[in-house]
Coordinates of C-alpha atoms and ligand atoms in Angstrom, one line a residue:
X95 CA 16.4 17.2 -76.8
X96 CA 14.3 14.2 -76.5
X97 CA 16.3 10.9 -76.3
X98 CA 15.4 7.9 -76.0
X99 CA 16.9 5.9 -73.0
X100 CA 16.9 2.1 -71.5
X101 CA 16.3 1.3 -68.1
X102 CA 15.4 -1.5 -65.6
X103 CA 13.3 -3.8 -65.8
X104 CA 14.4 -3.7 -69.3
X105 CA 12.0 -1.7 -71.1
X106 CA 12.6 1.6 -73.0
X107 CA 11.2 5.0 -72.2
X108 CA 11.4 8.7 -73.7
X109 CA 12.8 12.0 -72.5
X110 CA 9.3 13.9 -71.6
X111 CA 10.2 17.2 -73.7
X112 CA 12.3 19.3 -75.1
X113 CA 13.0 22.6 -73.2
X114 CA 15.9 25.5 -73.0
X115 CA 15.5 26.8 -69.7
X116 CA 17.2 24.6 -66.8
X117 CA 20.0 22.2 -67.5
X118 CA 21.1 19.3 -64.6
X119 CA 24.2 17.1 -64.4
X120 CA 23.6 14.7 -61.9
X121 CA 27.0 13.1 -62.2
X122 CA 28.5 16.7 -61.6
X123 CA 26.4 18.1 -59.3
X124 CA 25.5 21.2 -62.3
X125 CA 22.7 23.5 -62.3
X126 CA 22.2 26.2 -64.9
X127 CA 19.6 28.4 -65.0
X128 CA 19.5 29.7 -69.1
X129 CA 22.9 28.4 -69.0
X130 CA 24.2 30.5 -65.5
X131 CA 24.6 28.5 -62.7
X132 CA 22.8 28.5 -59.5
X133 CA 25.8 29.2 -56.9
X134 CA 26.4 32.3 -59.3
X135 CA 22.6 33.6 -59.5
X136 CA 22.2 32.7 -55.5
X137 CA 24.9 34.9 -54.6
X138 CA 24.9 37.8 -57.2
X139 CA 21.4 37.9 -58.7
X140 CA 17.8 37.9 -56.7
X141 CA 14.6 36.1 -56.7
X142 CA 12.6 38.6 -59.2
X143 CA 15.7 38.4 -61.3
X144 CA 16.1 34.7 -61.8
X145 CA 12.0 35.1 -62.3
X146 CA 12.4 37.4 -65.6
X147 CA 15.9 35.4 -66.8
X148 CA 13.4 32.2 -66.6
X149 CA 10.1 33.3 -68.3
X150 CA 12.2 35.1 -71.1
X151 CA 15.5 34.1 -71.0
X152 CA 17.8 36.7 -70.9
X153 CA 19.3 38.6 -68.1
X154 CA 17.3 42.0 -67.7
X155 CA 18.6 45.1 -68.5
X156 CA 18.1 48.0 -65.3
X157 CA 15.1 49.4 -67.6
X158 CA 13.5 46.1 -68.1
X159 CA 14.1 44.9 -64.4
X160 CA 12.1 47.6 -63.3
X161 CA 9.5 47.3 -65.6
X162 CA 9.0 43.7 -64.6
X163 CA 9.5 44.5 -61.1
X164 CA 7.1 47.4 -61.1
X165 CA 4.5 44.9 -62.9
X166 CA 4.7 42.1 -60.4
X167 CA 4.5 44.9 -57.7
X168 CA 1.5 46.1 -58.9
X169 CA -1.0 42.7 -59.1
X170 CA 0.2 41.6 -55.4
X171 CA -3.3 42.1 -54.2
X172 CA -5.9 39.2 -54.9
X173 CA -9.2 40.2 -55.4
X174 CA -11.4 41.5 -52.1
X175 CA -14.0 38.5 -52.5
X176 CA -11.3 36.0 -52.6
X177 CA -10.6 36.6 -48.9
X178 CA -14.5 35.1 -48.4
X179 CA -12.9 31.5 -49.9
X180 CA -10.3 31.3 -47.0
X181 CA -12.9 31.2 -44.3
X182 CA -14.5 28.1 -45.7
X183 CA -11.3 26.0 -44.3
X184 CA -11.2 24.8 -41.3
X185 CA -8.0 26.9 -39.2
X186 CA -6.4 24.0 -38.7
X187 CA -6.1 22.9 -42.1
X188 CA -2.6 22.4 -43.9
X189 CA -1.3 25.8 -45.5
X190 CA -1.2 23.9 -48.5
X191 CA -4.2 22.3 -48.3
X192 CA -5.8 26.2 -48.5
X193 CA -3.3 27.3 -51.5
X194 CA -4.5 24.1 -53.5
X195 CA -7.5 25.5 -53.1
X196 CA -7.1 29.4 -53.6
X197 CA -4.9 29.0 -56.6
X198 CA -7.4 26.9 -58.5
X199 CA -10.0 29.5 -57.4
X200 CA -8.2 32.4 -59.3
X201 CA -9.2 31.3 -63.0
X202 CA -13.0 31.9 -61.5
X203 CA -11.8 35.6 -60.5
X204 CA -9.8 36.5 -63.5
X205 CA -11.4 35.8 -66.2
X206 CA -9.4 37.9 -68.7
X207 CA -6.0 35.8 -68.1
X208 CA -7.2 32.3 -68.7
X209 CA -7.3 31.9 -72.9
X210 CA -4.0 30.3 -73.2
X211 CA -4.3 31.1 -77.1
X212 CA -3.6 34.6 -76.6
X213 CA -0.4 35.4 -75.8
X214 CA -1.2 38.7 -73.9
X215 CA -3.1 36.7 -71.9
X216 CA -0.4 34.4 -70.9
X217 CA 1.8 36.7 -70.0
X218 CA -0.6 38.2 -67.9
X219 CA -1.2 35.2 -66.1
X220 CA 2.3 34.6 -65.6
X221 CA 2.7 38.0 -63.7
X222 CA -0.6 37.4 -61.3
X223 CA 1.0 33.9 -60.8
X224 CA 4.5 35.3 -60.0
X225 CA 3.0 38.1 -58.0
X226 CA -0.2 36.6 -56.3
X227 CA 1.3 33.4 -55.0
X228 CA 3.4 34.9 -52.0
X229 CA 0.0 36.5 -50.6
X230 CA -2.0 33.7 -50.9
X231 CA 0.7 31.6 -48.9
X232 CA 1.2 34.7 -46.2
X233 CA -2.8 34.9 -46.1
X234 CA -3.3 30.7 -46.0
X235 CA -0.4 31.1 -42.7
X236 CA -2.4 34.2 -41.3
X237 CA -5.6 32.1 -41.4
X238 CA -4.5 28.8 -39.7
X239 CA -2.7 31.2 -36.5
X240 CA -6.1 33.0 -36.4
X241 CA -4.5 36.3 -37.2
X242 CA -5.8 39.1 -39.7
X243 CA -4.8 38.6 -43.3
X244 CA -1.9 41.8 -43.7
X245 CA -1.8 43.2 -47.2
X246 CA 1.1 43.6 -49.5
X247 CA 3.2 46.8 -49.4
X248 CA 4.4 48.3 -52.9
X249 CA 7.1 50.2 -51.4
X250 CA 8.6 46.9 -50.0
X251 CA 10.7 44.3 -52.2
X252 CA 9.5 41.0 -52.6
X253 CA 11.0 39.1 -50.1
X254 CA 10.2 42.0 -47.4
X255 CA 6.7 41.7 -48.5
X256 CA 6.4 37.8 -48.1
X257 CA 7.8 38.7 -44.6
X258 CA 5.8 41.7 -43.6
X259 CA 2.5 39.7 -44.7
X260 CA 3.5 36.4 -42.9
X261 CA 4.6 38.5 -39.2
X262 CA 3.3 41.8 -39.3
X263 CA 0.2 42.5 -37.3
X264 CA -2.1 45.2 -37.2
X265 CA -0.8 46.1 -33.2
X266 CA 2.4 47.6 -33.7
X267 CA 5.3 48.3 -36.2
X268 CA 6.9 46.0 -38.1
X269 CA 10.1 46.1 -39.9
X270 CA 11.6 43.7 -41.9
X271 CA 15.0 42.3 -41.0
X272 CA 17.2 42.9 -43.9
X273 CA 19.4 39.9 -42.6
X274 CA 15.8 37.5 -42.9
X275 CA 14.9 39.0 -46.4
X276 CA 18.0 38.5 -48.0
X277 CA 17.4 34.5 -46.7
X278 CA 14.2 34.4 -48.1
X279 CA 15.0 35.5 -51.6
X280 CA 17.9 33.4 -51.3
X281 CA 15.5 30.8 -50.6
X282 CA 13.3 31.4 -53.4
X283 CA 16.0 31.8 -55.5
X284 CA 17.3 28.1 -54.9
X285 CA 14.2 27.0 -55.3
X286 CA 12.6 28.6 -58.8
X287 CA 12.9 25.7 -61.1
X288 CA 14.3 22.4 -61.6
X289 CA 14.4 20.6 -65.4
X290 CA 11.3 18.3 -65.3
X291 CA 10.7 17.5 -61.5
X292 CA 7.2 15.4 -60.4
X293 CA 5.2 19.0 -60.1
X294 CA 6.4 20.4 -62.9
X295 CA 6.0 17.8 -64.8
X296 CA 2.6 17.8 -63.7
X297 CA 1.4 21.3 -64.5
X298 CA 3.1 20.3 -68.0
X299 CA 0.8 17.5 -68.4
X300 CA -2.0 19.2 -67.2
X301 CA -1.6 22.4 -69.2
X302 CA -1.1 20.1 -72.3
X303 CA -4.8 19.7 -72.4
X304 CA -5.8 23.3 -72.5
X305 CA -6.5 23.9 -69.1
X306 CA -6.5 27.1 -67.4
X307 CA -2.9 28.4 -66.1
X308 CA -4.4 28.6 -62.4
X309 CA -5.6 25.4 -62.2
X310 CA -2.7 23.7 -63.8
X311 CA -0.5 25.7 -61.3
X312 CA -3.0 24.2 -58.4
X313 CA -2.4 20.3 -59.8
X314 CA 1.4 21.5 -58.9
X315 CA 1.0 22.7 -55.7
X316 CA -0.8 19.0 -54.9
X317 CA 1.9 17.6 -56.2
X318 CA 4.5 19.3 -54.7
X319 CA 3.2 18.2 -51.4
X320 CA 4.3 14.9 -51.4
X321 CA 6.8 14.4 -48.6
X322 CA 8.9 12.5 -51.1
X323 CA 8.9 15.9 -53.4
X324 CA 8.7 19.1 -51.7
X325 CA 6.9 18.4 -48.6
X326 CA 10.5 16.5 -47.9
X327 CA 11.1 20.2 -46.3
X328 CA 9.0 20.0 -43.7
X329 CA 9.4 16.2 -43.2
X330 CA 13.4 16.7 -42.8
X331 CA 13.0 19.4 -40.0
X332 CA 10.6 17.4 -38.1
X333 CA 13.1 14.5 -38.3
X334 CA 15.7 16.3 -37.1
X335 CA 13.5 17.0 -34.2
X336 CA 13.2 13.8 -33.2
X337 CA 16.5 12.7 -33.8
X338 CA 17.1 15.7 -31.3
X339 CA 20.7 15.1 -30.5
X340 CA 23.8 13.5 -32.2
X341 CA 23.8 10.4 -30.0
X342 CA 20.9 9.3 -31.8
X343 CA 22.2 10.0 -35.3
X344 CA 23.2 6.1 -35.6
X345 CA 19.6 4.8 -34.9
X346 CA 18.3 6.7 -37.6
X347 CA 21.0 6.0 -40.2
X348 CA 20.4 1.9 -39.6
X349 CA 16.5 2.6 -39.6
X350 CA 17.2 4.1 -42.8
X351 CA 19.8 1.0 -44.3
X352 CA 17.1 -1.2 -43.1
X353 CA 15.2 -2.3 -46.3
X354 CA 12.2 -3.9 -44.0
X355 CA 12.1 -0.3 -42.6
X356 CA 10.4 2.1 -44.6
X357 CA 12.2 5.3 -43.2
X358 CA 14.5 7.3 -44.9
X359 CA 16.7 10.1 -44.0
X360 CA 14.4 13.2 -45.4
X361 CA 17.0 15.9 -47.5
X362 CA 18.7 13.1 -48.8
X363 CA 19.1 11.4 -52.2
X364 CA 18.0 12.7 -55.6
X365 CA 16.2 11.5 -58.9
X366 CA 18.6 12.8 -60.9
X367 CA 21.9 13.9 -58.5
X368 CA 24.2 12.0 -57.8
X369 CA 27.0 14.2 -56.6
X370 CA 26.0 17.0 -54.2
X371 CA 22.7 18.8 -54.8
X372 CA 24.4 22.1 -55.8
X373 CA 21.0 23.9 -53.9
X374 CA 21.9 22.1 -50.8
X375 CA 25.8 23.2 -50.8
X376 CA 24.7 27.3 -51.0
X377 CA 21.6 26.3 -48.7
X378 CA 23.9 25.2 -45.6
X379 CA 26.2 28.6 -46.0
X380 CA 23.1 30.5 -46.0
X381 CA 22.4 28.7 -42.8
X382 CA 25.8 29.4 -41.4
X383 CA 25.7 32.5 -42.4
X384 CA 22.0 33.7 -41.0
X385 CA 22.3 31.8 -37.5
X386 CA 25.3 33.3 -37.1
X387 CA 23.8 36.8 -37.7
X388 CA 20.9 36.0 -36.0
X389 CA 23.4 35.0 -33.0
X390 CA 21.9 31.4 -32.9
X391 CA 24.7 29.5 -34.1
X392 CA 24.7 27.0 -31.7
X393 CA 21.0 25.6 -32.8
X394 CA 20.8 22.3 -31.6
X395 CA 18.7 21.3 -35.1
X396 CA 21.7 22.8 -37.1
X397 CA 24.2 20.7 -34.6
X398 CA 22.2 17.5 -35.7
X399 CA 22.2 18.2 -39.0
X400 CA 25.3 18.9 -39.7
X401 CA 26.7 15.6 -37.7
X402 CA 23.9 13.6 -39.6
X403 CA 25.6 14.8 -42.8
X404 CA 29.1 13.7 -41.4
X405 CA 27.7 10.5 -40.3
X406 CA 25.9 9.4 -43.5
X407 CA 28.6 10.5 -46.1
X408 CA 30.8 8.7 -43.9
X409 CA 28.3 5.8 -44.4
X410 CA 29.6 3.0 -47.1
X411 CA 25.7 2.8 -47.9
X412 CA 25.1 6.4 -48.6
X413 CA 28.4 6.0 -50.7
X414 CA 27.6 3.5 -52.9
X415 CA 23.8 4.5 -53.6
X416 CA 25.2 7.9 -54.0
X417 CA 22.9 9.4 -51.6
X418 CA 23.6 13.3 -50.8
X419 CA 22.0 15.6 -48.9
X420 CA 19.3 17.8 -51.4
X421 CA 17.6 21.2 -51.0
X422 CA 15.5 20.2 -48.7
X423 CA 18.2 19.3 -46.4
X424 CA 19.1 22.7 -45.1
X425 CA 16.2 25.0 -45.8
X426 CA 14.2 24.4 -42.5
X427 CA 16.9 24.9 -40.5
X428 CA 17.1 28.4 -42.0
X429 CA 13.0 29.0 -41.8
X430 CA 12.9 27.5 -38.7
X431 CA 14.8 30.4 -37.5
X432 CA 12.7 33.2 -39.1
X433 CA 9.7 32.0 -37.2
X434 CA 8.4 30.1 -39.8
X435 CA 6.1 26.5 -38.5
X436 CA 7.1 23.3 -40.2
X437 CA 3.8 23.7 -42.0
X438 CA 5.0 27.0 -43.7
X439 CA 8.0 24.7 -45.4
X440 CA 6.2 24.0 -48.6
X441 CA 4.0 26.4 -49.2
X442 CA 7.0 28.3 -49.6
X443 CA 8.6 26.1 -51.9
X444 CA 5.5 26.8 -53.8
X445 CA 5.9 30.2 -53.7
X446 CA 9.4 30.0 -55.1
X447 CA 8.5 27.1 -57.9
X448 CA 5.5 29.0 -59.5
X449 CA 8.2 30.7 -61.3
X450 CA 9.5 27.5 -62.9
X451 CA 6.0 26.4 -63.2
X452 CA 5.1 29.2 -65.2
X453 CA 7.9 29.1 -67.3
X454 CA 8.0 25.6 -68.3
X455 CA 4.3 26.2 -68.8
X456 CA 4.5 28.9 -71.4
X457 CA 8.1 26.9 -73.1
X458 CA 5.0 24.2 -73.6
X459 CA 2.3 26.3 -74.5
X460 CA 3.9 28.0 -77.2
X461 CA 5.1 24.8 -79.1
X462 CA 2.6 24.7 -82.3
X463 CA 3.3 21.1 -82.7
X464 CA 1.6 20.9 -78.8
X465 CA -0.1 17.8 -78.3
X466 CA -2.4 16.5 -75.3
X467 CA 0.4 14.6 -72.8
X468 CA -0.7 10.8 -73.6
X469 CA 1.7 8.8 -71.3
X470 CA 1.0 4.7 -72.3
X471 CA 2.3 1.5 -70.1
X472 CA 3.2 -1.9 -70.2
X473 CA 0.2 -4.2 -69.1
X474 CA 0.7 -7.0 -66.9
X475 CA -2.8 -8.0 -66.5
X476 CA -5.4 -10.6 -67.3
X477 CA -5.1 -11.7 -70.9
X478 CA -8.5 -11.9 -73.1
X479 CA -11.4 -13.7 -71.2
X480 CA -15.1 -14.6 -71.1
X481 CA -17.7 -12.8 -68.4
X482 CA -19.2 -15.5 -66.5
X483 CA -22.5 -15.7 -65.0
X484 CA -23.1 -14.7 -61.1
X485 CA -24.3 -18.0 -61.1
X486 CA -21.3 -19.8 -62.2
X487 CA -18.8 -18.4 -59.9
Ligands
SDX721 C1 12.9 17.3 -54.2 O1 13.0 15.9 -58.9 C2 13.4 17.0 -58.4 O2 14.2 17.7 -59.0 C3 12.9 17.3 -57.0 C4 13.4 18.5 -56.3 C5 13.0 19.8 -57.0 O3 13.7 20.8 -56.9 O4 11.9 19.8 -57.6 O5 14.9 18.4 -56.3 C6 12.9 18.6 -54.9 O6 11.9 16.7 -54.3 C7 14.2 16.8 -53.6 C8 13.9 15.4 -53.0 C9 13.2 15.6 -51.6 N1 12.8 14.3 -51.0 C10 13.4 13.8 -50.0 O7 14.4 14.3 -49.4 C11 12.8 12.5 -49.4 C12 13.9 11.5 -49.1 N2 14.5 11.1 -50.4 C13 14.0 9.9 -51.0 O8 12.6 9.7 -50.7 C14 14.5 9.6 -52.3 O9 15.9 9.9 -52.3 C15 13.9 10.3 -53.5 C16 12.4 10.1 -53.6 C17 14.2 11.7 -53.6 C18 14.5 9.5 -54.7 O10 14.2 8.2 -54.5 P1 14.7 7.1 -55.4 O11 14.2 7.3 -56.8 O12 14.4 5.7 -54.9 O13 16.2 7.3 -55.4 P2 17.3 6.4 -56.0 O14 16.7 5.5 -57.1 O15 18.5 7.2 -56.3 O16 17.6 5.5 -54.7 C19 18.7 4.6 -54.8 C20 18.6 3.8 -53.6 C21 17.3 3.1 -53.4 O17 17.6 1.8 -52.8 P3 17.6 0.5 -53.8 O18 16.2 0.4 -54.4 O19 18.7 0.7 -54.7 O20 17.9 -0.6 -52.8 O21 18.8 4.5 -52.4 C22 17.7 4.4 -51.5 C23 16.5 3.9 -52.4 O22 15.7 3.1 -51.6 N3 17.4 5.7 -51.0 C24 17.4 6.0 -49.7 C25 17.1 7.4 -49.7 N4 16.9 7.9 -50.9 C26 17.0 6.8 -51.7 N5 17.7 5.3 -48.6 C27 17.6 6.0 -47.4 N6 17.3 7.3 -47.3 C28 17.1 8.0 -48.4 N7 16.8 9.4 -48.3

């Protein structure tokens, strides 16, 4: 519920909503998903799954799975003219530089999903969001490697179809690795929603002016960029990489005690944990678990890693500022290995947040006592004062 709560430097501040669908302990290290935690849902349930217990709170029955499955299937395409707005990026723009883009685009190509007041509306929007958002990524990837956008497969699964449209190309066969696609919905499992994080807060504030679902969706994906938020991803794999073996693990831990130095260790530290980032414990068994599989145990970025972990926990510092590795600790390590670029990272976080988007969006949307998000602050400037003349000064 909201609460009110006190913080430094001494003034007070507000819970920003109420809302029923995700529930964090920080102290504890807890997430719950409609009240089923994520460790349970990561290793029993899948990404679609966790998509329909979010948006309507309930476990599916096998009937209602595949309805909802068989809906999401069916509006995977994005419409034929929308593949014109791709080539107005340059190819070496940032993947989510083009989905920012693309996504706000889609309220000007489907026109019949954007009146927030009608509720079949909404939920249609919700399904093009859900399905649409894993072929604009795979097209925004195809684009910047100069290869031709694939299309989605019905007969594939959701994960499989991310895959297929990110790797398959027109010259030969493709066939998904069942070891890669169990990752990848893993991945977009840990990833769907988390309680009232910078982007989701965001598309909340945003959608609590009226604005179109697609747009509001886009002001998350900008936000969700930040390297501090999820573009900490792409920024944690690339430190690895430079770290490149444990000899230099110590250099980096004192850059990052240093308080002159603005570096810190990417993956680590939380908002709101401060225990182990649940997300991060299943995330480095997936990445056992696949580089094993994948016969590539021995990655030198995982070997880092791991000791970087070891050192830092190990770390007094780390200790007393409660500083853990997070989701984004892991997760490159494990896309890394599917082929993925460090500039894929995020867009697929955004791929795997729309669904927490979306359902935080319509738990807002449907509150009649809505009002516009008005955030105030405490001013520190100049107090009441005369103009004076050019003159004069
Ligand atoms: C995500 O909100 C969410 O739920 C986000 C997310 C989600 O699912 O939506 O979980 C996804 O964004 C995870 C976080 C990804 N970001 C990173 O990994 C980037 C590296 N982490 C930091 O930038 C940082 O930890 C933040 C931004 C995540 C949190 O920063 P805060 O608010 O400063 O954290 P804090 O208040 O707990 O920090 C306590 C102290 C501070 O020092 P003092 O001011 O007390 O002297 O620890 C320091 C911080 O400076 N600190 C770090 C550190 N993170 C915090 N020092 C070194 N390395 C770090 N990574």
């Amino acid at each position: 519920n909201a609460g009110v709560f006190t913080y430094d430097p001494g003034y007070t501040s507000t819970a920003s909503c109420d809302s029923t669908i995700t529930f964090i302990d920080g102290d504890k290290g807890e997430l719950l998903h409609r009240g089923y935690p994520i460790d349970q849902l990561a290793g029993k349930s899948h990404y679609l799954e966790v998509c329909y217990l979010l948006l309507y709170g309930e476990l599916p029955s096998p009937a209602q799975l595949e309805d909802f499955e068989s809906r999401v299937t069916n509006h995977t395409m994005i419409h034929e003219q929308m593949h014109f707005l791709f080539r107005g990026f340059r190819r070496d723009a940032h993947p989510m530089a083009i989905m920012v883009g693309v996504v706000g685009a889609l309220s000007a190509f489907y026109h019949d999903s954007t009146d927030i007041s009608d509720p079949w509306q909404r939920e249609v929007a919700s399904i093009r969001m859900i399905a649409k958002m894993p072929t604009i990524a795979a097209m925004a990837y195809k684009y910047t490697i100069g290869q031709p956008f694939e299309y989605p497969r019905n007969n594939l699964d959701y994960a499989s179809n991310f895959l297929r449209m990110c790797f398959a190309v027109p010259a030969e066969d493709y066939e998904v690795n069942p070891i890669l696609s169990r990752a990848m919905d893993r991945i977009f499992t840990l990833h769907a929603d988390h309680e009232q994080n910078a982007s989701t807060s965001t598309v909340r504030l945003a959608s609590s002016s009226g604005a179109n679902p697609f747009a509001c969706i886009a002001a998350g994906i900008a936000c969700l960029w930040g390297p501090a938020h999820g573009g900490a991803n792409q920024a944690c794999l690339e430190m690895l990489r430079e770290i490149g073996t444990p000899n230099r693990i110590p250099e980096f831990i004192a850059r990052a005690k240093d308080k002159d130095d603005p570096f810190r260790l990417m993956g680590f530290g939380h908002r709101v944990y401060k225990n182990f980032d649940p997300r991060a414990t299943v995330m480095k068994q997936s990445a056992d678990e696949v580089l094993e599989l994948l016969g590539i145990e021995n990655n030198p970025t995982l070997q880092v890693a791991k000791e970087l972990e070891r050192q830092a926990l190990a770390d007094p510092y780390f200790a007393e500022k409660k500083l853990f590795p997070n989701v984004d600790f892991y997760s490159g390590i494990i896309l890394e290995a599917m082929g993925f670029p460090t500039s894929m990272f995020t867009p697929i976080f955004a791929v795997s947040r729309t669904i927490g988007w979306i359902s935080q969006w319509k738990e807002m949307i449907a509150d009649p006592q809505l009002k516009i998000g008005r955030p105030r602050q405490l001013y520190k400037g100049e107090t009441l004062r005369d103009y004076v003349d050019i003159e004069k000064r």
